[in-house]
XYZ file of C-alpha atoms in Angstrom:
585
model
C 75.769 -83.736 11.523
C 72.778 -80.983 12.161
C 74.280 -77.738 11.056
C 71.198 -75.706 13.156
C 72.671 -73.572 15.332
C 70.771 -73.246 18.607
C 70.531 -69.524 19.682
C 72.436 -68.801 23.325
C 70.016 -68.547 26.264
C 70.366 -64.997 27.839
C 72.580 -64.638 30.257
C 73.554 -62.141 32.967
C 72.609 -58.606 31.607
C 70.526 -59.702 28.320
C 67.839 -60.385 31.120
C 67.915 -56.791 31.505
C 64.797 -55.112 29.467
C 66.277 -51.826 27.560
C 65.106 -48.574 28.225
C 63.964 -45.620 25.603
C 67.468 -44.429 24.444
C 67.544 -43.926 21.057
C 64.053 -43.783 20.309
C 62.419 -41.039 18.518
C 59.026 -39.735 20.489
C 57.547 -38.017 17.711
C 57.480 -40.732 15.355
C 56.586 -43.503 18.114
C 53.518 -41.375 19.047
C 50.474 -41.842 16.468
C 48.253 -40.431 18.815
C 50.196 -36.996 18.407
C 50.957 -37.149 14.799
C 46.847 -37.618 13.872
C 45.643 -34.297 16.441
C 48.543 -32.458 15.122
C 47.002 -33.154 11.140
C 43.333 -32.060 13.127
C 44.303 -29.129 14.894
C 46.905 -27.318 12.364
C 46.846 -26.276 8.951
C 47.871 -28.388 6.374
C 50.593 -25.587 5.423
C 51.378 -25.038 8.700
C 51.798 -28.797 9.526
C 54.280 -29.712 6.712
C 56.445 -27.236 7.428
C 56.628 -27.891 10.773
C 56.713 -31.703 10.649
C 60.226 -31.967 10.076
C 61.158 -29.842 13.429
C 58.249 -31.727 15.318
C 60.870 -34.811 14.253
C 64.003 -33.686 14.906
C 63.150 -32.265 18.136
C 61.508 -35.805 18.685
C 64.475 -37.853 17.684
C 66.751 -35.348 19.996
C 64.599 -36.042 23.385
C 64.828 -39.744 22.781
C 68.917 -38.926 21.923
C 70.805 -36.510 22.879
C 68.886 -34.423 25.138
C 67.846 -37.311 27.509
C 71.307 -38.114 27.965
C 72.422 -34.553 28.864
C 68.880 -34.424 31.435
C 70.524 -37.600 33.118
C 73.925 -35.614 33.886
C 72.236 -32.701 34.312
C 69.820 -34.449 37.244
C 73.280 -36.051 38.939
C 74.747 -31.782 38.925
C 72.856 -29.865 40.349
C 73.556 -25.828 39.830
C 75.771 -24.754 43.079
C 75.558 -21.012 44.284
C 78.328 -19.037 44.805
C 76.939 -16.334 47.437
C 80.099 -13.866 46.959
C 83.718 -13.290 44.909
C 87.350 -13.662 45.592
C 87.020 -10.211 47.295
C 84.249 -10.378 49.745
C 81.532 -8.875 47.574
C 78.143 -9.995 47.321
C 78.055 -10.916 43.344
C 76.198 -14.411 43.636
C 76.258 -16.291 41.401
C 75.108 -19.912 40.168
C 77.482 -22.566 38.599
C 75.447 -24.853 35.813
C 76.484 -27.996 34.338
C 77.956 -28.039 30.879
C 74.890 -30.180 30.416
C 72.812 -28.192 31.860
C 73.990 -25.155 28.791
C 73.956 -27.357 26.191
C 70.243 -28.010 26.780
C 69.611 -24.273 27.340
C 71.082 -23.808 23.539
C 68.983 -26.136 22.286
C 66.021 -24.733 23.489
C 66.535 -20.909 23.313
C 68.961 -20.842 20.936
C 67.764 -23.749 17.859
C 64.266 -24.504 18.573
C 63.785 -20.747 20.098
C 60.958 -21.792 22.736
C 60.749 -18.349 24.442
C 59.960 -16.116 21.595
C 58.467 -18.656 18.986
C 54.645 -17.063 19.741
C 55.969 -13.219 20.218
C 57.584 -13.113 16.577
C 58.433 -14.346 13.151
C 61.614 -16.329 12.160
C 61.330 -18.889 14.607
C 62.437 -22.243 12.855
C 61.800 -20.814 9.650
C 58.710 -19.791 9.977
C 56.938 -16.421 8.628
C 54.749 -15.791 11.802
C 54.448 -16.671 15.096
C 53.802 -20.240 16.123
C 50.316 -21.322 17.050
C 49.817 -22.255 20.485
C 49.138 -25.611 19.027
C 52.502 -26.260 17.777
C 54.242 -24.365 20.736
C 52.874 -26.576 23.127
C 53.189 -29.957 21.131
C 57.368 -29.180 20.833
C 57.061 -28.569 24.682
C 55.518 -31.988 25.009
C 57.922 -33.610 22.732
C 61.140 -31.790 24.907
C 59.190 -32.412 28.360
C 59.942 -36.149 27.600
C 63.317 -35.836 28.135
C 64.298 -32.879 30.021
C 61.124 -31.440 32.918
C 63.522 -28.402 34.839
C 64.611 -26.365 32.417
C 61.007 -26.104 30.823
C 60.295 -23.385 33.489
C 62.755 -20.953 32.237
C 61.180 -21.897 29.131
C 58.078 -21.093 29.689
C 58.369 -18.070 32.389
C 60.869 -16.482 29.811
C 58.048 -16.701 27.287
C 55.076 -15.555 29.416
C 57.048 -12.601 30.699
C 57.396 -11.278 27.416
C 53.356 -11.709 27.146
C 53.311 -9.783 30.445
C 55.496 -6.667 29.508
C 54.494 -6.573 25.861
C 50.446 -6.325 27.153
C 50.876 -3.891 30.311
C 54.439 -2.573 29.538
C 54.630 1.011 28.405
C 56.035 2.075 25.667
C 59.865 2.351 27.242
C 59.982 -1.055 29.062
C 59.089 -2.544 25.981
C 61.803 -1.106 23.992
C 64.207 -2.052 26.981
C 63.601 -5.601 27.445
C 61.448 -7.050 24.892
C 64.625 -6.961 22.149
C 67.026 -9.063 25.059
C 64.106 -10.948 25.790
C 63.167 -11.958 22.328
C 67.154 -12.799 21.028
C 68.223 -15.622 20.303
C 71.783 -15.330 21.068
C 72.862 -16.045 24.234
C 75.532 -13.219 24.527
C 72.612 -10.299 23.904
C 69.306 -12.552 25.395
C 67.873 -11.997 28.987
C 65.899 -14.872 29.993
C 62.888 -14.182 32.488
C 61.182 -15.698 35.793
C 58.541 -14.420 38.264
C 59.109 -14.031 41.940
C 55.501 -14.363 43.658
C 55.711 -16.814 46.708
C 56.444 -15.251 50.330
C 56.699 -17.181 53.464
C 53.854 -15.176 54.030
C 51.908 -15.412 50.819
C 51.712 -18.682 48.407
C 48.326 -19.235 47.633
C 46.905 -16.606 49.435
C 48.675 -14.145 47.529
C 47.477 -11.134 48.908
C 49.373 -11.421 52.289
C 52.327 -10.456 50.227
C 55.147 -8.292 52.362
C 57.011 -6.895 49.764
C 56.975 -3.148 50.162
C 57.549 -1.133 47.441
C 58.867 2.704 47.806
C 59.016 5.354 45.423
C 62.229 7.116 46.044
C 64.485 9.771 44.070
C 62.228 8.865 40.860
C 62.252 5.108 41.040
C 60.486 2.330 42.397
C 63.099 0.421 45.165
C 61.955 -3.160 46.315
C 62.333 -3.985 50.041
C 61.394 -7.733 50.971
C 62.244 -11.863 50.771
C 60.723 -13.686 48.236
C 60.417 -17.509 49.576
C 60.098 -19.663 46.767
C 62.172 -18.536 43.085
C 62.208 -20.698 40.337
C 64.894 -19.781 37.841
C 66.660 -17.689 40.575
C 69.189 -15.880 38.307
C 67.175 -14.954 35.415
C 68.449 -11.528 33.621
C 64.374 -9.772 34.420
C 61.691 -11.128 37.107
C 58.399 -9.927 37.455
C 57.200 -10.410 40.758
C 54.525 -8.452 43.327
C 54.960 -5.772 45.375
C 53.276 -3.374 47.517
C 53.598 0.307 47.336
C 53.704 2.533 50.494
C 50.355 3.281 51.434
C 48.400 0.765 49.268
C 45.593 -1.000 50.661
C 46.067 -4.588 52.060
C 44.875 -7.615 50.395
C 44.834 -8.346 46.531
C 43.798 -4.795 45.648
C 46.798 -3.370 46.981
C 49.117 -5.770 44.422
C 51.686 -3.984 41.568
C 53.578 -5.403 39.097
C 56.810 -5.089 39.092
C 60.163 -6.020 36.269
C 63.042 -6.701 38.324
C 66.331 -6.364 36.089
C 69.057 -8.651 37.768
C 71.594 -6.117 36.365
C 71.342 -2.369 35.839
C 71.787 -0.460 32.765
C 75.402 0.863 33.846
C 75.946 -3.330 34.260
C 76.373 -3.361 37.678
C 74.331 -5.620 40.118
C 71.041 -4.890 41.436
C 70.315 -4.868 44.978
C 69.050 -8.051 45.916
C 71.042 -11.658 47.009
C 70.431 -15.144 46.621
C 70.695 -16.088 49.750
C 70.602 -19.832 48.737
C 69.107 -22.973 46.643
C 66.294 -24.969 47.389
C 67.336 -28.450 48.232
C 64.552 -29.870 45.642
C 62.831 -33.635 45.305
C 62.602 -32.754 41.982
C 63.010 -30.352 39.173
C 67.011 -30.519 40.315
C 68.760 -29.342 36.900
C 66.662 -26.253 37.494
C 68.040 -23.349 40.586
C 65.293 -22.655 42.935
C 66.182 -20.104 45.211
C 65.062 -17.597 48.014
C 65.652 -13.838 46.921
C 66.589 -10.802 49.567
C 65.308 -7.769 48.041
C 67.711 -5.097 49.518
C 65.682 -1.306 47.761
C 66.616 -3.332 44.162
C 65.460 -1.099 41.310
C 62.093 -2.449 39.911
C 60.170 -1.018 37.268
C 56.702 -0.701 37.127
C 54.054 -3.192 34.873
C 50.617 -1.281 33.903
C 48.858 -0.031 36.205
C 49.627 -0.018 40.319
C 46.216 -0.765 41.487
C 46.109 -3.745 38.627
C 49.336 -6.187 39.685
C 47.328 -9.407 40.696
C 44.879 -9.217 37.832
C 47.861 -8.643 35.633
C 50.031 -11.255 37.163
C 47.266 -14.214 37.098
C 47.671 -13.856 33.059
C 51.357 -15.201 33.513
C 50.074 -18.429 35.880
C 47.192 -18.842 33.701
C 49.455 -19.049 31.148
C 52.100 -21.568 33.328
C 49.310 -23.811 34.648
C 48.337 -24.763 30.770
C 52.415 -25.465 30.672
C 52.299 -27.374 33.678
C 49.588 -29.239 32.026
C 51.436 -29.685 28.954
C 54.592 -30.903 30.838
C 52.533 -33.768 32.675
C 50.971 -35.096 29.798
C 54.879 -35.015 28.206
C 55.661 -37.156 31.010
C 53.250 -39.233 31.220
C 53.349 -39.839 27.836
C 57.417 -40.569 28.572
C 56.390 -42.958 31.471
C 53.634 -45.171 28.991
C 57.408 -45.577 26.448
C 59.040 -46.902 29.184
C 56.376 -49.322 30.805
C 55.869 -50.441 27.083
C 58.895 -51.349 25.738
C 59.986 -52.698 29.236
C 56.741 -55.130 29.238
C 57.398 -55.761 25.627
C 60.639 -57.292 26.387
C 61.006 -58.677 29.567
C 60.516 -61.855 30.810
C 59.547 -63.707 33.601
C 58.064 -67.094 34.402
C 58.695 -67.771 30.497
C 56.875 -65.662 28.937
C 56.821 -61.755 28.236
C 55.616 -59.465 31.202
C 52.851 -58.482 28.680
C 51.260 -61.223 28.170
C 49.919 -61.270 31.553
C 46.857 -60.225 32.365
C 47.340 -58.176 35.634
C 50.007 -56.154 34.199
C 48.213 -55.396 30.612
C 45.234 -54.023 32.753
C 47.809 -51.852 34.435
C 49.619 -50.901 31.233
C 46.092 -49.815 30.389
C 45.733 -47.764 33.410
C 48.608 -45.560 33.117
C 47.755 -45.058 28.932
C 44.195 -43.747 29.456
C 45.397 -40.856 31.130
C 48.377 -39.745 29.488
C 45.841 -40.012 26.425
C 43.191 -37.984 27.830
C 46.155 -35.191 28.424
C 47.241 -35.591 25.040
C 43.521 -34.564 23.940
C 42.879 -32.021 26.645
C 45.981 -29.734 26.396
C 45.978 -29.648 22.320
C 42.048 -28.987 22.568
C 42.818 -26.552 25.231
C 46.109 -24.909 22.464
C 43.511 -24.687 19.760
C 40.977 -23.182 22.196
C 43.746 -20.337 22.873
C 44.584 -19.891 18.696
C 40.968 -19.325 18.265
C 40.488 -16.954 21.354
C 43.765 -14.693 20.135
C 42.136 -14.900 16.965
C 38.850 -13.071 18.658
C 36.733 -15.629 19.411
C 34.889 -14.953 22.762
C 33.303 -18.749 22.900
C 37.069 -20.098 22.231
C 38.074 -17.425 25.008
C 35.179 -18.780 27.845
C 36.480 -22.093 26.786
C 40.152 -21.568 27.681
C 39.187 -20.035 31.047
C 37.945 -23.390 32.316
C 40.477 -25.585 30.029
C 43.303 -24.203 31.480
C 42.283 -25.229 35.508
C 40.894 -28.341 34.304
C 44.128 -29.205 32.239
C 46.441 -28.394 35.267
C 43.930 -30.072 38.444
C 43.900 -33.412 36.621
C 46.728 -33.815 34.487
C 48.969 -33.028 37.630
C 47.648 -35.268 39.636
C 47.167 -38.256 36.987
C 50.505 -37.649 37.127
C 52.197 -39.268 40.142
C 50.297 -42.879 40.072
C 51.056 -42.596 36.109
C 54.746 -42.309 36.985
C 55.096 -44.657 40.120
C 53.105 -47.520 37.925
C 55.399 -47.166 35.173
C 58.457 -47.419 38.016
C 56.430 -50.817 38.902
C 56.814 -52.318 35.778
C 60.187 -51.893 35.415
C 60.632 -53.501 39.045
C 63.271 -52.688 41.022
C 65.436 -51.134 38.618
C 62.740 -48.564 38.135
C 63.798 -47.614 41.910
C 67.769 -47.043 41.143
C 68.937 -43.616 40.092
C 70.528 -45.095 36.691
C 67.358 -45.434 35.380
C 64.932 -42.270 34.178
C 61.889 -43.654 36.255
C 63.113 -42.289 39.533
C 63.691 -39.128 38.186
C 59.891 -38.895 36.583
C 58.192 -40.036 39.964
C 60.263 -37.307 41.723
C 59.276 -34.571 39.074
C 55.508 -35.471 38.871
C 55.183 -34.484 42.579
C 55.508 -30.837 41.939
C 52.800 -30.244 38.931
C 50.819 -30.350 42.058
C 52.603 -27.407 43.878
C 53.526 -25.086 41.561
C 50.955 -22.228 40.440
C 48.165 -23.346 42.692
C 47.532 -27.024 44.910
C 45.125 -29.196 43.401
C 42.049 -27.670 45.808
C 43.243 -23.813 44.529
C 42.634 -25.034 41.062
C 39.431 -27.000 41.749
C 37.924 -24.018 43.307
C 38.886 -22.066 40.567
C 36.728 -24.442 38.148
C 34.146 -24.680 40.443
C 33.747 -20.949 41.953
C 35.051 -19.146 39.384
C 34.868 -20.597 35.956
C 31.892 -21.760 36.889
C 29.470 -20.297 39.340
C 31.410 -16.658 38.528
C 31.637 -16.599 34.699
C 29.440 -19.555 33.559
C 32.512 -20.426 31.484
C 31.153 -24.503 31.738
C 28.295 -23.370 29.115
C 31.107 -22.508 26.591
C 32.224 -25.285 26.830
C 28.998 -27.620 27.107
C 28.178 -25.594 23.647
C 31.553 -26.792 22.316
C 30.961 -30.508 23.056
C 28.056 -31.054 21.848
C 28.793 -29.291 18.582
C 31.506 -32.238 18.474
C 29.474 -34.788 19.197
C 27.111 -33.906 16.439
C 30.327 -33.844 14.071
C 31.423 -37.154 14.778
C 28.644 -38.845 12.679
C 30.758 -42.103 12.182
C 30.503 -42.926 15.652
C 27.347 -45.337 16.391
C 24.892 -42.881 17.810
C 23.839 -44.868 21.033
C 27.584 -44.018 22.223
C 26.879 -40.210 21.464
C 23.851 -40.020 23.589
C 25.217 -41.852 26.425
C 28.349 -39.048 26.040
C 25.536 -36.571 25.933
C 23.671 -37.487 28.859
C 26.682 -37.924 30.934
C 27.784 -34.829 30.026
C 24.512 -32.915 30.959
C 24.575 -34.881 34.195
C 28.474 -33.103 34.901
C 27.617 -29.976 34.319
C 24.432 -29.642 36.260
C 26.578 -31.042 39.143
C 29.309 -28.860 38.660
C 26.618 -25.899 38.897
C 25.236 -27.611 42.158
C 28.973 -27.537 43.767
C 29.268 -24.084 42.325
C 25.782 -22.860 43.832
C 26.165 -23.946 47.534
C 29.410 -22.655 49.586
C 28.301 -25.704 51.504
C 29.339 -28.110 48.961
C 32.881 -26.664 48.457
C 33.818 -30.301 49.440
C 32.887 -31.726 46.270
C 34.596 -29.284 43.930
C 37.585 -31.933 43.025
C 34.846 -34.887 42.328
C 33.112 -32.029 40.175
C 36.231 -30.790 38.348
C 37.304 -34.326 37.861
C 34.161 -35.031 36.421
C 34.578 -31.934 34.128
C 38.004 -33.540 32.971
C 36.912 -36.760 32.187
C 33.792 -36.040 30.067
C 35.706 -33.128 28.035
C 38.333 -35.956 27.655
C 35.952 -38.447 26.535
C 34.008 -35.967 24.149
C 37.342 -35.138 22.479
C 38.845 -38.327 21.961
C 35.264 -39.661 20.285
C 35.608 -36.918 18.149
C 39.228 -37.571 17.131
C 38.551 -41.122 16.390
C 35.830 -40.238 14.214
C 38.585 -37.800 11.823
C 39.209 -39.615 8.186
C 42.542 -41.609 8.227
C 42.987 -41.469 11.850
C 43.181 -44.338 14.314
C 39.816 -44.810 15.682
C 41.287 -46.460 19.460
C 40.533 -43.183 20.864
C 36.984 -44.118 21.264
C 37.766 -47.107 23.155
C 39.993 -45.049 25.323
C 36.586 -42.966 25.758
C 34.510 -45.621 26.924
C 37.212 -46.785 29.141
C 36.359 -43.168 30.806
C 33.180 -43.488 31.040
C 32.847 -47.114 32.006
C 36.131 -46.384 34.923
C 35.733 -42.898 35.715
C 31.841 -41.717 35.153
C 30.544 -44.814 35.730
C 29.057 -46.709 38.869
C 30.963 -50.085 39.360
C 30.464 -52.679 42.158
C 34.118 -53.404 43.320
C 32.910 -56.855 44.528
C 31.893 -57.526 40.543
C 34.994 -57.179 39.153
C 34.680 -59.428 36.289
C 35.309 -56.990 32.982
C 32.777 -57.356 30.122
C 33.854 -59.082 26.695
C 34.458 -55.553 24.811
C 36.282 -54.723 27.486
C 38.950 -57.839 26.891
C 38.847 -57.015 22.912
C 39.206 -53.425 23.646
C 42.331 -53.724 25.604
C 43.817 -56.552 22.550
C 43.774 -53.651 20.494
C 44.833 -50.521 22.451
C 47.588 -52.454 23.356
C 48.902 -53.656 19.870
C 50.763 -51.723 16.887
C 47.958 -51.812 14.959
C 45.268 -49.125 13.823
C 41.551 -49.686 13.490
C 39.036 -48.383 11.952
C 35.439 -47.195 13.284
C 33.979 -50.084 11.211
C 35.886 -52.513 13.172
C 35.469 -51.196 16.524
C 31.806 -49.933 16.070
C 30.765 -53.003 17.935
C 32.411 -52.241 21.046
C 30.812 -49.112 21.513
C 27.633 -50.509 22.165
């Protein structure tokens, strides 16, 4: 009798492929373990490693499965008490708080750059690491990272313009850790009247009895009951426009503990984002204090969303880089048609489509963290750099985005369209990288006017490439040039664009083209490091062979490197330069 046991066919729900549960994102993610070894100190790396980890092994856990009950309770206003009075107030999911503690309370997001002592360390985080734990908790959990990060660039705001007294009033609640002494911040800027033009702001500000009273509606408010806002205003008899802009802290509770004067009228019924309260504010002559200098409040202000579009940029990489786990493991172990989804050919070019750019973001936003470290540090080329980083991070990154996240929903199939699954939930949060802190044509014509046609900021950066490419001697040097000539061929378009109002029309292809060659500069230099995994240049010539280069869509037949290329940026394994030299060529 044949004692071989023949193993069950699956059945019913086997057929199911799994999801990400359980996995740990920090240690499934070489591509972020090699740039954090570049871009940190060695002593700075090993003792942060183990947090990088746990914090990794938590948004694959614990805090994914408190984001999914979070997403399915949303917070619920309460616009008055028993009595009648107007004390609003908003009702969060135990889920919801739990997060919250793990973010401001054990990993200590807000205040990890302001001060020492965060996770055990002696000084402030670098930006570097700051921004690589938001990626890492992005993957799970997208809402709450704005209180996270407005908490944290508030206390850059009043700590830089605050005088002396503010400081010594907020910064200690703002910079605690525990939650029965710690005042978590926002900023109010959007008016039906104002978003993007910001200087048809109506908020009137009045001086009266010896402080400033705020009279107005604020539209859009993110983090709606935060203990301190800072938000624009203008005063009685200041000009109209921009120049007419102040700064403004606005203290949800006074210093006697009553309530300030201003309501929430009500939450924003949201597409996305929906753990988070977004609300619509009534300012009703609520005590405000005032940030630096009156005549300064826009210039002051675009600090903060400078600082929250390289977050934003940071948070769509993190889901991106969520959405390439779940097409992957799903494609590793479905089947259809009897054999595994990824064997076939259609879907392992599209696997490929949604990796390349949640691997350019991974480059771009830890070049751009560095960039920042160095510019604190006092370096004016590092500070040039991070003025165009920052809009180029948060144009294309946001909008890579949404076709990242709805491909990734396509490969699970129609279970990547039901609510149980975390694919819905990352197609409905990718749309709004794309709203908040400026469209995608506000931040184009940033790059385009402004970093580069106003400040010449490109030539920092130009500088800064080329200095890389040099570095990255194990690279064959016929793939340099052709990375050097492309990129001298972006930025004399870029200045074109920037030169003639009449070619505002092209500022997106020209900032796109900015994003791609930085991308492709950075991840030829990364695959060139010792020890690291040397895909990264294929990933480069991907960009420049799919978005620098001119293709005939009627010739669609892909070259042989192309088909050994994808072989290995789709398998476990790392390569060397030796072994990949070849297909650089």
């Amino acid at each position: 009798m044949d004692a071989t046991v023949t193993p069950a066919l699956p059945r019913g729900a086997d057929h199911i492929a799994p999801d990400c549960a359980g996995q740990n994102f920090y240690a499934i993610d070489r591509g972020l373990r090699d740039l954090l070894a570049l871009y940190l100190s060695p002593d700075v790396f090993r003792r942060l490693e183990p947090h990088f980890d746990r914090l990794g092994a938590l948004a694959g856990g614990k805090l994914d499965e408190l984001a999914r009950i979070a997403d399915k309770h949303p917070p619920v206003l309460h616009p008055r008490d028993r009595f009648g009075r107007d004390e609003d107030w908003i009702d969060y999911h135990s889920a919801y708080r739990e997060m919250e503690q793990i973010a401001f309370g054990d990993f200590g997001f807000h205040a990890m750059s302001h001060r020492a002592g965060t996770l055990g360390m002696d000084r402030p985080l670098p930006a570097v690491a700051k921004y690589a734990l938001q990626y890492l908790f992005v993957q799970a959990e997208f809402g709450l990272m704005c209180p996270i990060s407005v908490t944290d660039t508030s206390i850059h705001l009043i700590r830089k313009f605050g005088s002396r007294e503010l400081q010594e009033y907020l910064l200690p609640k703002m910079l605690s850790a525990d939650p029965a002494t710690q005042w978590k911040g926002t900023q109010f800027m959007t008016e039906r009247a104002g978003g993007s033009d910001v200087g048809s702001i109506e908020t009137v500000a009045r001086h009266e009895d010896g402080e400033w009273r705020l009279y107005g509606d604020k539209w859009f408010c993110s983090h709606a009951d935060a203990d301190v806002a800072l938000l624009l205003a203008r005063p009685e008899g200041a000009p109209a426009g921009t120049k007419g802009l102040a700064l403004f802290a606005l203290p949800r509770r006074l210093k006697d503990g009553s309530r300030n004067a201003y309501r929430i009228v009500r939450l924003k019924d949201k597409l996305g984002t929906r753990s988070m309260a977004s609300g619509e504010i009534l300012l009703e002559g609520a005590t405000a204090f005032l940030v630096g200098a009156a005549d300064q409040g826009l210039k002051q202000m675009m600090e903060q969303v400078n600082l929250s579009r390289l977050s934003h940029g940071v948070r769509a990489a993190a889901m991106m880089r969520r959405c390439v786990n779940e097409a992957m493991v799903c494609a590793r172990t479905r089947s259809a048609f009897g054999k595994t989804i990824i064997d076939y050919p259609l879907l392992r070019r599209q696997l490929l489509k949604i990796t390349l750019p949640a691997e350019q973001a991974l480059s771009m936003f830890l070049f751009a963290a560095d960039a920042m470290d160095r510019a604190n540090a006092g370096a004016s080329d590092a500070e040039n750099c991070l003025r165009i980083l920052t809009p180029l991070l948060k144009f294309r990154a946001c909008r890579d985005n949404i076709p990242v996240a709805t491909g990734a929903m396509e490969v699970r199939g129609g279970n990547g369209y039901i609510e149980e699954w975390v694919q819905a939930r990352l197609v409905r949060d990718a749309h709004i990288g794309v709203l908040w802190e400026g469209t995608s044509n506000i931040n184009a014509l940033d790059i385009v006017t402004r970093a580069v046609g106003k400040s010449g900021a490109h030539k920092a950066l130009e500088a800064a490439l080329l200095k890389l490419l040099d570095e990255a001697a194990a690279i064959p040097a016929a793939f340099r040039d052709r990375l050097r000539q492309t990129l001298d061929r972006t930025m004399r378009f870029a200045e074109r664009v920037a030169a003639d109002p009449a070619r505002e029309v092209h500022a997106r292809r020209a900032a796109s083209a900015l994003y791609h060659i930085t991308s492709a500069v950075l991840m030829t230099r990364e695959a060139a490091q010792p020890g690291a995994d040397a895909r990264r240049a294929l990933l480069a010539r991907l960009v420049l062979e799919h978005r620098l280069g001119v293709q005939d869509p009627l010739a669609p037949e892909a070259g042989e490197w192309e088909r050994e290329a994808v072989e290995i940026l789709l398998s476990d394994r790392s390569v060397s330069v030796a072994e990949i030299g070849g297909l650089l060529e």
